[in-house]
Amino acid sequence: MSKRSNKRIARDAAKAVKKMSTFEKVVLFIVIVAIIAVAVYGYYQGWFDKFLNPITGNETPIVAEGEVSVHFPELGNDKTGDCIYIKVGDVDILVDAGSYYDSVDDIENYVDQYCTDNTLEFVIVTHAHEDHYAGFAGKGNYPSLFTKYVCETIIDFPMWNKEIKDTFKSYIEQRDLEVQEGAKHYTALECYNNENGAQRVYNLNDEGTIQLEILYSYYYEHKASSENDYSVCFLIRHGSNNYLFTGDLEADGEIEMVNYYNKNHGGLPKCTLYKAGHHGSKTSSSPELLEQIEPQYAVVTAVAGSDQYTDTVANQFPTQTFINNIAPYTDKVYVTSMVTDNADGYTSMNGDVVFNCTDGEITVSCSNNNTVLKDTDWFKMYRFTPSEWGSVS
């Protein structure tokens, strides 16, 4: 509408008001004041939260129309790391690119089975640990994944403790080169605050029924002792199904998040799928978080039983503590790889894990087998069965 049209509307409205009787003007004034009063009261009572803040703890179920597939590929070595590929129609999302530089070929070969236009609409890098960003940094014979795909939007961590050197410097350089070639780059905090062109919620289909939502985390803007707590956290919302990804966020960060959403948004939603925090460590997947989200399925991206980080068997991924914490909610836990004494140092547990939801129908398919964690030989040898799982056949 032109400025001239706006002026004409304003002029006509002014004329209409002048023609009103004193009584009509009083009534109009009262109506306007009432509307403003209701709007102000409603704002402070949180009536509009569901429009401004999509997360609520108690929602009317909506059929999960359309298809979402979440892939947890093996990474081609005996090192634990994260890489998650999400497919929604023609939208391709790559989350992290661990576990090491030589995972680049494995990741590319896997993604190319599904990404047919060589374009990643979203890249999310959760935090500044190599087992999450190495494939984006690149090295020697393993060029950065940024050089292999057109990346439209890059979302990463707003804070870090590491010095800018070596592989971390390479990540930043490769990311910034991709931005120079046209990609948009935002931090998770910019996304949550809807700042500088970033969005808290991105629609992944035309209907807006499948969304990527960046969550708030306390450590987006407060110093943490661990890089893990700076992790980008997000939901994929698919009708009444929610899929939660928290990177390597530790328990204190999880509790801060739970408290924040309880106070401001009615809580976090129940989650159909949960990417186990920090590879199923004892310091993540806290009871406070799990009690809130009540996950139905969980996937652990790890080399089960590896002594990469500790010789204490109970604390090797996935830890006994993680198992105890998640047991009250689900026994549908899948793990990508496990350690062996062969030349590679690892073999598949479930292998590549693919979680798929099509119009509300959920399937889990794995490249090696579909055996849940509690039924594996590895579990029976190295873990204790929680009472909640003991009664499950």
CSV table of C-alpha atoms in Angstrom, one decimal:
chain,number,residue,atom,x,y,z
A,1,MET,CA,0.0,0.0,0.0
A,2,SER,CA,1.4,3.4,-1.0
A,3,LYS,CA,2.0,6.3,1.4
A,4,ARG,CA,-0.7,8.3,-0.5
A,5,SER,CA,-3.2,5.5,0.2
A,6,ASN,CA,-2.3,5.5,3.9
A,7,LYS,CA,-2.9,9.2,4.1
A,8,ARG,CA,-6.3,8.8,2.4
A,9,ILE,CA,-7.3,6.1,4.9
A,10,ALA,CA,-6.2,8.3,7.8
A,11,ARG,CA,-8.1,11.4,6.4
A,12,ASP,CA,-11.3,9.4,5.9
A,13,ALA,CA,-11.1,8.0,9.4
A,14,ALA,CA,-10.7,11.4,10.9
A,15,LYS,CA,-13.7,12.7,9.0
A,16,ALA,CA,-15.8,9.7,10.3
A,17,VAL,CA,-14.8,10.5,13.8
A,18,LYS,CA,-15.8,14.2,13.4
A,19,LYS,CA,-19.3,13.1,12.3
A,20,MET,CA,-19.8,11.1,15.5
A,21,SER,CA,-22.0,12.4,18.3
A,22,THR,CA,-20.4,13.0,21.7
A,23,PHE,CA,-22.0,9.8,23.0
A,24,GLU,CA,-20.5,7.8,20.1
A,25,LYS,CA,-17.1,9.3,20.7
A,26,VAL,CA,-17.2,8.3,24.3
A,27,VAL,CA,-18.2,4.8,23.5
A,28,LEU,CA,-15.4,4.5,20.9
A,29,PHE,CA,-12.9,5.8,23.5
A,30,ILE,CA,-14.0,3.3,26.1
A,31,VAL,CA,-13.7,0.4,23.5
A,32,ILE,CA,-10.2,1.5,22.5
A,33,VAL,CA,-9.1,1.7,26.2
A,34,ALA,CA,-10.6,-1.7,26.9
A,35,ILE,CA,-8.8,-3.3,24.0
A,36,ILE,CA,-5.5,-1.8,25.1
A,37,ALA,CA,-6.1,-2.9,28.7
A,38,VAL,CA,-6.9,-6.5,27.7
A,39,ALA,CA,-3.8,-6.6,25.5
A,40,VAL,CA,-1.5,-5.3,28.3
A,41,TYR,CA,-3.1,-7.7,30.8
A,42,GLY,CA,-2.8,-10.6,28.4
A,43,TYR,CA,0.8,-9.9,27.7
A,44,TYR,CA,1.7,-10.0,31.4
A,45,GLN,CA,-0.4,-13.1,31.9
A,46,GLY,CA,1.5,-14.8,29.1
A,47,TRP,CA,-1.5,-15.3,26.9
A,48,PHE,CA,0.6,-14.6,23.8
A,49,ASP,CA,3.5,-16.9,24.7
A,50,LYS,CA,2.4,-19.7,22.4
A,51,PHE,CA,2.7,-17.3,19.5
A,52,LEU,CA,6.0,-15.7,20.6
A,53,ASN,CA,7.6,-18.8,22.1
A,54,PRO,CA,6.7,-22.1,20.4
A,55,ILE,CA,7.8,-24.3,23.3
A,56,THR,CA,5.2,-25.3,25.8
A,57,GLY,CA,5.1,-28.2,28.2
A,58,ASN,CA,1.5,-29.1,27.6
A,59,GLU,CA,0.4,-29.1,24.0
A,60,THR,CA,-2.6,-30.5,22.2
A,61,PRO,CA,-1.3,-33.4,20.1
A,62,ILE,CA,-0.9,-32.7,16.4
A,63,VAL,CA,-0.4,-35.5,13.9
A,64,ALA,CA,3.2,-35.6,12.7
A,65,GLU,CA,2.4,-35.2,9.0
A,66,GLY,CA,5.2,-35.5,6.5
A,67,GLU,CA,8.5,-37.3,6.9
A,68,VAL,CA,11.6,-36.6,9.1
A,69,SER,CA,14.6,-38.9,9.1
A,70,VAL,CA,17.4,-38.5,11.6
A,71,HIS,CA,20.7,-40.3,10.8
A,72,PHE,CA,23.5,-41.2,13.1
A,73,PRO,CA,26.3,-42.6,10.8
A,74,GLU,CA,29.4,-44.4,12.0
A,75,LEU,CA,32.5,-42.3,11.5
A,76,GLY,CA,35.0,-44.7,10.2
A,77,ASN,CA,37.5,-44.9,13.1
A,78,ASP,CA,37.8,-46.0,16.8
A,79,LYS,CA,37.3,-42.4,18.1
A,80,THR,CA,34.1,-41.3,19.7
A,81,GLY,CA,32.5,-38.3,18.0
A,82,ASP,CA,29.2,-36.7,16.8
A,83,CYS,CA,27.8,-36.4,13.3
A,84,ILE,CA,24.1,-36.2,12.7
A,85,TYR,CA,22.3,-35.8,9.4
A,86,ILE,CA,18.7,-34.7,9.3
A,87,LYS,CA,16.5,-34.9,6.2
A,88,VAL,CA,13.1,-33.1,5.8
A,89,GLY,CA,11.9,-33.2,2.2
A,90,ASP,CA,14.4,-31.2,0.2
A,91,VAL,CA,16.0,-29.7,3.4
A,92,ASP,CA,19.3,-31.2,4.4
A,93,ILE,CA,20.8,-30.5,7.9
A,94,LEU,CA,24.3,-31.6,9.0
A,95,VAL,CA,25.0,-31.4,12.7
A,96,ASP,CA,28.7,-31.7,13.7
A,97,ALA,CA,31.3,-33.5,11.8
A,98,GLY,CA,33.4,-35.7,14.1
A,99,SER,CA,35.1,-37.7,15.1
A,100,TYR,CA,38.4,-36.9,13.3
A,101,TYR,CA,39.7,-35.6,10.0
A,102,ASP,CA,39.5,-39.0,8.4
A,103,SER,CA,35.8,-39.1,9.0
A,104,VAL,CA,35.3,-36.6,6.2
A,105,ASP,CA,35.1,-39.3,3.5
A,106,ASP,CA,32.7,-41.4,5.5
A,107,ILE,CA,30.5,-38.5,6.2
A,108,GLU,CA,30.5,-37.3,2.6
A,109,ASN,CA,29.7,-40.8,1.2
A,110,TYR,CA,26.9,-41.1,3.7
A,111,VAL,CA,25.3,-37.7,3.1
A,112,ASP,CA,25.6,-38.1,-0.7
A,113,GLN,CA,23.1,-41.0,-0.6
A,114,TYR,CA,20.4,-38.6,0.4
A,115,CYS,CA,21.5,-35.0,-0.4
A,116,THR,CA,21.0,-34.9,-4.2
A,117,ASP,CA,21.6,-31.1,-4.8
A,118,ASN,CA,24.9,-30.8,-3.0
A,119,THR,CA,23.4,-28.2,-0.8
A,120,LEU,CA,23.1,-28.2,3.0
A,121,GLU,CA,20.4,-25.8,4.0
A,122,PHE,CA,21.7,-25.8,7.6
A,123,VAL,CA,25.0,-26.7,9.2
A,124,ILE,CA,25.1,-26.7,13.1
A,125,VAL,CA,28.4,-27.0,14.9
A,126,THR,CA,27.7,-27.5,18.6
A,127,HIS,CA,30.9,-26.6,20.3
A,128,ALA,CA,34.7,-26.2,20.1
A,129,HIS,CA,35.8,-29.8,20.5
A,130,GLU,CA,37.5,-31.6,17.6
A,131,ASP,CA,35.3,-34.7,17.9
A,132,HIS,CA,32.4,-32.4,16.8
A,133,TYR,CA,34.1,-30.0,14.3
A,134,ALA,CA,37.2,-31.7,12.8
A,135,GLY,CA,35.4,-32.6,9.5
A,136,PHE,CA,34.6,-28.9,9.0
A,137,ALA,CA,38.2,-27.8,9.8
A,138,GLY,CA,39.8,-30.3,7.4
A,139,LYS,CA,43.4,-31.3,7.2
A,140,GLY,CA,45.8,-32.5,4.5
A,141,ASN,CA,44.2,-35.2,2.4
A,142,TYR,CA,40.8,-34.5,4.1
A,143,PRO,CA,39.5,-31.2,2.9
A,144,SER,CA,36.9,-29.4,4.9
A,145,LEU,CA,33.3,-30.4,4.3
A,146,PHE,CA,32.6,-26.7,3.7
A,147,THR,CA,34.5,-27.2,0.4
A,148,LYS,CA,32.3,-30.1,-0.6
A,149,TYR,CA,28.8,-28.6,-0.1
A,150,VAL,CA,27.0,-25.3,-0.6
A,151,CYS,CA,26.0,-24.3,2.9
A,152,GLU,CA,23.2,-21.8,3.2
A,153,THR,CA,23.0,-21.2,7.0
A,154,ILE,CA,25.7,-22.0,9.6
A,155,ILE,CA,24.8,-21.9,13.3
A,156,ASP,CA,27.4,-22.4,15.9
A,157,PHE,CA,28.4,-21.7,19.5
A,158,PRO,CA,28.6,-18.1,20.8
A,159,MET,CA,31.4,-18.8,23.4
A,160,TRP,CA,34.5,-20.9,23.8
A,161,ASN,CA,37.5,-21.1,26.0
A,162,LYS,CA,40.1,-22.4,23.5
A,163,GLU,CA,42.8,-20.3,22.1
A,164,ILE,CA,42.5,-19.6,18.4
A,165,LYS,CA,45.1,-21.9,17.0
A,166,ASP,CA,45.7,-25.1,15.0
A,167,THR,CA,42.5,-27.0,14.2
A,168,PHE,CA,40.2,-24.6,15.9
A,169,LYS,CA,41.6,-21.8,13.8
A,170,SER,CA,41.1,-24.0,10.7
A,171,TYR,CA,37.5,-24.4,11.6
A,172,ILE,CA,36.9,-20.7,11.9
A,173,GLU,CA,38.9,-20.0,8.6
A,174,GLN,CA,36.9,-22.6,6.7
A,175,ARG,CA,33.6,-21.4,8.1
A,176,ASP,CA,34.4,-17.7,7.2
A,177,LEU,CA,35.4,-18.7,3.7
A,178,GLU,CA,32.0,-20.3,3.3
A,179,VAL,CA,30.4,-17.1,4.5
A,180,GLN,CA,32.4,-15.1,2.0
A,181,GLU,CA,30.9,-17.4,-0.7
A,182,GLY,CA,27.3,-16.6,0.4
A,183,ALA,CA,26.5,-18.6,3.5
A,184,LYS,CA,24.8,-16.9,6.5
A,185,HIS,CA,26.5,-17.4,9.9
A,186,TYR,CA,24.7,-16.9,13.2
A,187,THR,CA,25.5,-17.9,16.8
A,188,ALA,CA,22.9,-19.9,18.8
A,189,LEU,CA,22.3,-16.8,21.0
A,190,GLU,CA,21.6,-14.6,18.0
A,191,CYS,CA,19.1,-17.2,16.8
A,192,TYR,CA,17.4,-17.4,20.2
A,193,ASN,CA,17.2,-13.6,20.4
A,194,ASN,CA,16.1,-13.3,16.7
A,195,GLU,CA,19.0,-10.9,16.2
A,196,ASN,CA,20.9,-9.8,13.1
A,197,GLY,CA,18.7,-11.7,10.7
A,198,ALA,CA,18.9,-15.0,12.7
A,199,GLN,CA,15.7,-16.8,13.7
A,200,ARG,CA,14.8,-18.8,16.7
A,201,VAL,CA,12.5,-21.0,14.7
A,202,TYR,CA,13.0,-22.1,11.1
A,203,ASN,CA,10.3,-23.7,9.1
A,204,LEU,CA,11.5,-26.8,7.3
A,205,ASN,CA,8.5,-27.4,5.1
A,206,ASP,CA,6.0,-25.1,3.3
A,207,GLU,CA,3.2,-25.7,5.8
A,208,GLY,CA,5.4,-24.8,8.8
A,209,THR,CA,4.5,-28.0,10.5
A,210,ILE,CA,8.1,-29.2,10.8
A,211,GLN,CA,10.4,-26.7,12.5
A,212,LEU,CA,14.0,-26.3,13.7
A,213,GLU,CA,14.0,-24.5,17.0
A,214,ILE,CA,17.1,-23.2,18.7
A,215,LEU,CA,16.8,-23.5,22.4
A,216,TYR,CA,18.1,-21.1,25.1
A,217,SER,CA,21.1,-22.3,27.1
A,218,TYR,CA,22.5,-20.4,30.1
A,219,TYR,CA,26.0,-20.8,28.8
A,220,TYR,CA,25.4,-19.0,25.6
A,221,GLU,CA,26.1,-15.9,27.6
A,222,HIS,CA,27.9,-17.1,30.8
A,223,LYS,CA,31.4,-18.5,31.2
A,224,ALA,CA,31.6,-22.3,31.7
A,225,SER,CA,34.6,-24.4,32.8
A,226,SER,CA,34.0,-26.9,30.0
A,227,GLU,CA,33.6,-26.3,26.2
A,228,ASN,CA,30.8,-28.9,26.5
A,229,ASP,CA,28.5,-26.5,28.2
A,230,TYR,CA,28.6,-24.0,25.3
A,231,SER,CA,26.9,-26.6,23.1
A,232,VAL,CA,24.2,-25.4,20.7
A,233,CYS,CA,20.9,-27.1,21.8
A,234,PHE,CA,17.9,-27.4,19.5
A,235,LEU,CA,14.7,-29.2,18.8
A,236,ILE,CA,13.2,-30.6,15.6
A,237,ARG,CA,9.4,-30.2,16.1
A,238,HIS,CA,7.3,-32.6,14.0
A,239,GLY,CA,3.7,-32.3,15.0
A,240,SER,CA,3.4,-33.8,18.5
A,241,ASN,CA,6.8,-35.4,18.1
A,242,ASN,CA,9.9,-33.6,19.4
A,243,TYR,CA,13.5,-34.6,18.7
A,244,LEU,CA,16.1,-33.1,21.1
A,245,PHE,CA,19.8,-32.5,20.5
A,246,THR,CA,22.0,-31.0,23.2
A,247,GLY,CA,25.5,-31.7,21.9
A,248,ASP,CA,27.8,-32.4,24.9
A,249,LEU,CA,25.9,-30.2,27.4
A,250,GLU,CA,26.8,-31.2,30.9
A,251,ALA,CA,24.3,-31.7,33.8
A,252,ASP,CA,24.6,-28.2,35.2
A,253,GLY,CA,23.8,-26.8,31.8
A,254,GLU,CA,20.9,-29.2,31.4
A,255,ILE,CA,19.5,-28.2,34.8
A,256,GLU,CA,19.8,-24.5,34.0
A,257,MET,CA,17.9,-25.2,30.8
A,258,VAL,CA,15.1,-27.1,32.6
A,259,ASN,CA,14.8,-24.3,35.1
A,260,TYR,CA,14.7,-21.6,32.4
A,261,TYR,CA,12.0,-23.3,30.4
A,262,ASN,CA,9.9,-24.2,33.5
A,263,LYS,CA,10.0,-20.5,34.5
A,264,ASN,CA,9.5,-18.9,31.1
A,265,HIS,CA,7.8,-21.4,28.8
A,266,GLY,CA,5.9,-24.0,30.8
A,267,GLY,CA,8.7,-26.5,30.5
A,268,LEU,CA,10.4,-28.5,27.8
A,269,PRO,CA,8.2,-30.8,25.8
A,270,LYS,CA,8.1,-34.6,25.9
A,271,CYS,CA,10.6,-36.0,23.4
A,272,THR,CA,10.1,-38.9,21.0
A,273,LEU,CA,13.9,-39.0,20.2
A,274,TYR,CA,16.8,-37.9,22.4
A,275,LYS,CA,20.4,-37.7,21.1
A,276,ALA,CA,22.1,-38.8,24.3
A,277,GLY,CA,24.1,-35.9,25.7
A,278,HIS,CA,27.9,-36.2,25.6
A,279,HIS,CA,27.9,-39.7,24.1
A,280,GLY,CA,26.2,-41.2,27.1
A,281,SER,CA,28.6,-39.9,29.7
A,282,LYS,CA,28.0,-39.9,33.4
A,283,THR,CA,28.0,-36.1,33.5
A,284,SER,CA,25.1,-35.6,31.1
A,285,SER,CA,21.5,-36.9,30.6
A,286,SER,CA,20.7,-35.7,34.1
A,287,PRO,CA,17.6,-37.0,36.0
A,288,GLU,CA,16.3,-33.4,35.9
A,289,LEU,CA,16.4,-33.3,32.1
A,290,LEU,CA,15.1,-36.8,31.5
A,291,GLU,CA,12.2,-36.4,33.9
A,292,GLN,CA,11.1,-33.4,31.9
A,293,ILE,CA,11.5,-34.8,28.4
A,294,GLU,CA,10.6,-38.5,29.1
A,295,PRO,CA,12.3,-39.8,25.9
A,296,GLN,CA,10.9,-42.7,24.0
A,297,TYR,CA,14.0,-43.4,22.0
A,298,ALA,CA,17.7,-42.6,22.6
A,299,VAL,CA,20.7,-42.8,20.4
A,300,VAL,CA,24.3,-42.8,21.7
A,301,THR,CA,27.0,-41.7,19.3
A,302,ALA,CA,30.0,-43.5,20.7
A,303,VAL,CA,32.5,-46.4,20.5
A,304,ALA,CA,31.1,-48.4,23.4
A,305,GLY,CA,33.8,-49.6,25.8
A,306,SER,CA,36.6,-47.4,24.4
A,307,ASP,CA,39.3,-46.4,26.8
A,308,GLN,CA,39.9,-43.2,24.8
A,309,TYR,CA,38.9,-41.0,27.8
A,310,THR,CA,39.1,-43.3,30.8
A,311,ASP,CA,40.3,-46.8,31.9
A,312,THR,CA,37.4,-47.1,34.4
A,313,VAL,CA,35.0,-49.5,32.7
A,314,ALA,CA,31.8,-48.1,34.3
A,315,ASN,CA,32.6,-44.6,33.0
A,316,GLN,CA,33.4,-45.7,29.4
A,317,PHE,CA,30.6,-44.6,27.0
A,318,PRO,CA,27.8,-45.4,27.4
A,319,THR,CA,28.2,-45.2,31.1
A,320,GLN,CA,26.4,-47.1,33.8
A,321,THR,CA,25.1,-43.7,35.2
A,322,PHE,CA,23.6,-42.8,31.8
A,323,ILE,CA,21.9,-46.2,31.7
A,324,ASN,CA,20.5,-45.9,35.2
A,325,ASN,CA,19.2,-42.4,34.5
A,326,ILE,CA,17.4,-43.3,31.2
A,327,ALA,CA,16.1,-46.7,32.3
A,328,PRO,CA,12.8,-45.4,33.8
A,329,TYR,CA,11.8,-43.9,30.5
A,330,THR,CA,12.9,-46.2,27.7
A,331,ASP,CA,14.9,-49.3,26.9
A,332,LYS,CA,15.0,-48.3,23.2
A,333,VAL,CA,18.6,-47.2,23.3
A,334,TYR,CA,20.9,-47.6,20.3
A,335,VAL,CA,24.6,-47.2,20.0
A,336,THR,CA,26.6,-46.8,16.8
A,337,SER,CA,29.9,-48.6,17.5
A,338,MET,CA,31.8,-50.6,20.0
A,339,VAL,CA,35.5,-51.3,20.6
A,340,THR,CA,37.2,-54.5,19.5
A,341,ASP,CA,40.8,-55.8,19.3
A,342,ASN,CA,40.7,-56.0,15.5
A,343,ALA,CA,43.0,-53.9,13.3
A,344,ASP,CA,40.5,-51.0,13.1
A,345,GLY,CA,40.0,-51.0,16.9
A,346,TYR,CA,36.2,-50.9,16.5
A,347,THR,CA,33.2,-52.6,14.9
A,348,SER,CA,29.6,-51.8,14.5
A,349,MET,CA,27.2,-52.2,17.4
A,350,ASN,CA,24.0,-51.0,15.7
A,351,GLY,CA,26.1,-49.3,13.0
A,352,ASP,CA,24.4,-46.4,11.2
A,353,VAL,CA,21.2,-45.7,13.1
A,354,VAL,CA,18.3,-44.1,11.2
A,355,PHE,CA,15.3,-42.9,13.1
A,356,ASN,CA,12.4,-42.2,10.7
A,357,CYS,CA,8.9,-40.8,11.3
A,358,THR,CA,6.5,-40.7,8.4
A,359,ASP,CA,3.0,-39.4,9.2
A,360,GLY,CA,3.3,-40.5,12.8
A,361,GLU,CA,4.7,-43.9,12.0
A,362,ILE,CA,8.1,-44.4,13.7
A,363,THR,CA,10.7,-46.9,12.5
A,364,VAL,CA,14.3,-47.4,13.6
A,365,SER,CA,16.6,-49.1,11.1
A,366,CYS,CA,20.3,-49.9,11.6
A,367,SER,CA,23.0,-50.9,9.2
A,368,ASN,CA,24.3,-53.7,11.4
A,369,ASN,CA,21.4,-54.9,13.5
A,370,ASN,CA,18.4,-53.4,15.4
A,371,THR,CA,19.3,-54.9,18.8
A,372,VAL,CA,18.6,-52.5,21.6
A,373,LEU,CA,21.5,-51.8,24.0
A,374,LYS,CA,20.2,-54.0,26.9
A,375,ASP,CA,20.1,-57.1,24.7
A,376,THR,CA,23.7,-56.8,23.3
A,377,ASP,CA,26.5,-59.1,24.4
A,378,TRP,CA,28.6,-56.0,25.3
A,379,PHE,CA,25.9,-54.8,27.7
A,380,LYS,CA,25.5,-58.2,29.4
A,381,MET,CA,29.3,-58.4,29.9
A,382,TYR,CA,30.0,-54.8,31.1
A,383,ARG,CA,26.9,-53.3,32.5
A,384,PHE,CA,24.3,-54.0,35.2
A,385,THR,CA,20.7,-54.2,34.2
A,386,PRO,CA,18.5,-51.5,35.9
A,387,SER,CA,15.4,-52.8,37.6
A,388,GLU,CA,13.2,-51.0,35.1
A,389,TRP,CA,14.8,-53.0,32.3
A,390,GLY,CA,14.9,-56.3,34.2
A,391,SER,CA,11.2,-56.8,33.6
A,392,VAL,CA,11.4,-56.0,29.9
A,393,SER,CA,11.6,-59.1,27.7
